[in-house]
C-alpha angles and dihedrals in degrees: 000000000000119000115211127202107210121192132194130155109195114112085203134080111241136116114315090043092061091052105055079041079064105044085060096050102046102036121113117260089256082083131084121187138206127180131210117193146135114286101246096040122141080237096059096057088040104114113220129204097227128048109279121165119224126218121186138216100219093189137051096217113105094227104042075049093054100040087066091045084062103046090040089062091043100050087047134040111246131197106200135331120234114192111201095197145027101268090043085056094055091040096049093041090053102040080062093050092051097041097041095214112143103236128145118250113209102189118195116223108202096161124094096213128096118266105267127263106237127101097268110048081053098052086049105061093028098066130110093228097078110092094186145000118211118203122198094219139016082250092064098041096057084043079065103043089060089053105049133050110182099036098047099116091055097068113107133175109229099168115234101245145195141219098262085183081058093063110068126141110286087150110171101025086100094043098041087053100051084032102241131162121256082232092059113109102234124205123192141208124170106175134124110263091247129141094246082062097071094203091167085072091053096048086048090058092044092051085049092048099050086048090067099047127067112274084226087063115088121230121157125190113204118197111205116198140053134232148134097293092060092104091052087051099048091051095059093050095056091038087056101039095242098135099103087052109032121063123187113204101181117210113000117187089185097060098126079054087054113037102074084067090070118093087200137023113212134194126187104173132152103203118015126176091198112317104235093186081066095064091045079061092045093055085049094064086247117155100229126222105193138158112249080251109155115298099004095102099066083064109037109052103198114257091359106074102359149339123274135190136169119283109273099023107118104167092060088055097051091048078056098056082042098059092040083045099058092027113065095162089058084050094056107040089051085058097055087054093048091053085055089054109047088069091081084055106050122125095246092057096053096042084053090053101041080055090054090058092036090061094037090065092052 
């Protein structure tokens, strides 16, 4: 039995936090997992469907944060420590200095930006501590690369995945809830209103598109998240007299029931480690309209299961949502390959393969 030490410090529910909700769940019995997390995080309420034990962090300071890190590995054997972001990296690093116990540290590495350039960032992912770096995507991973020198061989893809048993087909429970017709074109978005996002661009898209099809013929666009940028959003869209065409739902934990109630998945996003609401709609059978943006490639192959154009541009996205529009045997068929290819990105496999690593550093 291993007993892993998990760390996370976001007191929110996105990306980086399901997947390490995953990992848990679909992770072999050799495993046992403890997490360590703010009080009053979105992980600690989670309820999880094997025995995992919480710890909690009862004060916002680093070193007070650190100081119970300490005392936390040295009151329990641990196997091995795996950080999910980047404050849960410094805190453990420096809680085994500190503590001078010899465990191996695995950091997870979401972002799709190089490793900065300060001190210490550097000293970070530099240190020989670090048994093992795990990138999201092979984007990411060569991002790294660029960025380290030492610690260039410990850098491994394990692919973000999702709960394909999870997405069934659960189609009209959306439309009948917002009461729209089966014959209304539906767009999605399920993406976190952040400013990486880049949900204006979409919205620009959308207005273009709207301008080349007959104003008697229905299309909706529903944006599913919520975040700090959603008064931005929702200014656009009155400025720009979206209202009647543009629906924001916020925060949806019901989002695998959903989304096979949208016709197209789309993704507008500037920066993006992987994009692991792409592959919900992949498993959905959803044709995906999506910017180049990081990882999103290695998911999205051009003109098979899905369209792609360059961050920003959003008249080339909205000639994308207008070829998928007036083509719905393209749709389709892109669908059906997406479907194909969401079987390399599913939860079990990245937990199998996390456990793998897991096992190869003991």
């Amino acid at each position: 039995m291993m007993k892993i030490l998990h760390i996370s410090t976001p007191k929110t529910w996105r990306g980086g936090e399901q997947q390490l909700a995953y990992l848990i769940e679909k992770s072999s019995s050799n495993l046992f997992h403890t997490v360590l997390c703010p009080i009053d995080a979105e992980l600690g309420r989670k309820g999880f469907a094997k025995d995992v034990d919480f710890e909690f962090f009862e004060t916002h300071g680093l070193g007070k944060r650190i100081t119970s890190t300490v005392k936390l590995l040295k009151t329990n054997r641990y196997h091995l420590i795996h950080t999910h972001d980047s404050k849960s990296h410094t805190i453990a690093l420096l809680a085994l200095i500190i503590s001078k116990l010899d465990i191996p540290l695995v950091v997870s590495r979401r972002v799709d930006f190089p490793i900065g350039g300060n001190v210490l960032s550097k000293w970070k992912y530099e240190h020989n501590r670090i048994s093992a770096i795990l990138c999201v995507s092979e984007t990411i991973k060569k991002i790294c690369k660029a960025s380290l020198q030492r610690n260039k061989g410990k850098l491994q893809t394990v692919y973000s995945g999702v709960d394909a048993e999870k997405i069934g087909t659960f189609k009209g429970i959306l439309r009948r809830e917002l009461n729209i017709p089966p014959q209304t074109w539906l767009v999605g978005c399920v993406a976190a209103l952040a400013p990486h996002k880049d949900h204006l661009c979409l919205l620009k898209a959308w207005k273009e598109f709207l301008n080349q099809i007959p104003t008697n013929e229905n299309a909706q666009l529903i944006l599913v998240g919520e975040g700090g940028e959603r008064e931005h959003i929702e200014h656009f869209i009155k400025e720009n007299d979206l209202s009647k065409t543009v629906k924001l739902l916020g925060y949806r934990a019901d989002v695998h029931q959903i989304i096979s109630d949208f016709d197209v998945f789309a993704l507008s996003s500037s920066t993006e480690g992987l994009g692991t609401s792409i592959i919900d709609a992949m498993f959905a059978k959803l044709p995906v309209i999506a910017t180049k943006a990081g990882g999103i490639p290695e998911l999205v192959q051009h003109e098979k299961n899905g369209l792609l154009c360059p961050p920003g541009d959003y008249n080339q996205f909205a000639k994308n949502l207008l070829l998928l529009y007036r083509d719905s045997n393209l749709a389709e068929s892109m669908g059906r390959c997406g479907a194909e290819l969401a079987q390399n990105f599913s939860a079990k496999a990245m937990a199998k393969k996390t456990e793998k690593i897991y096992a190869s550093l003991l």
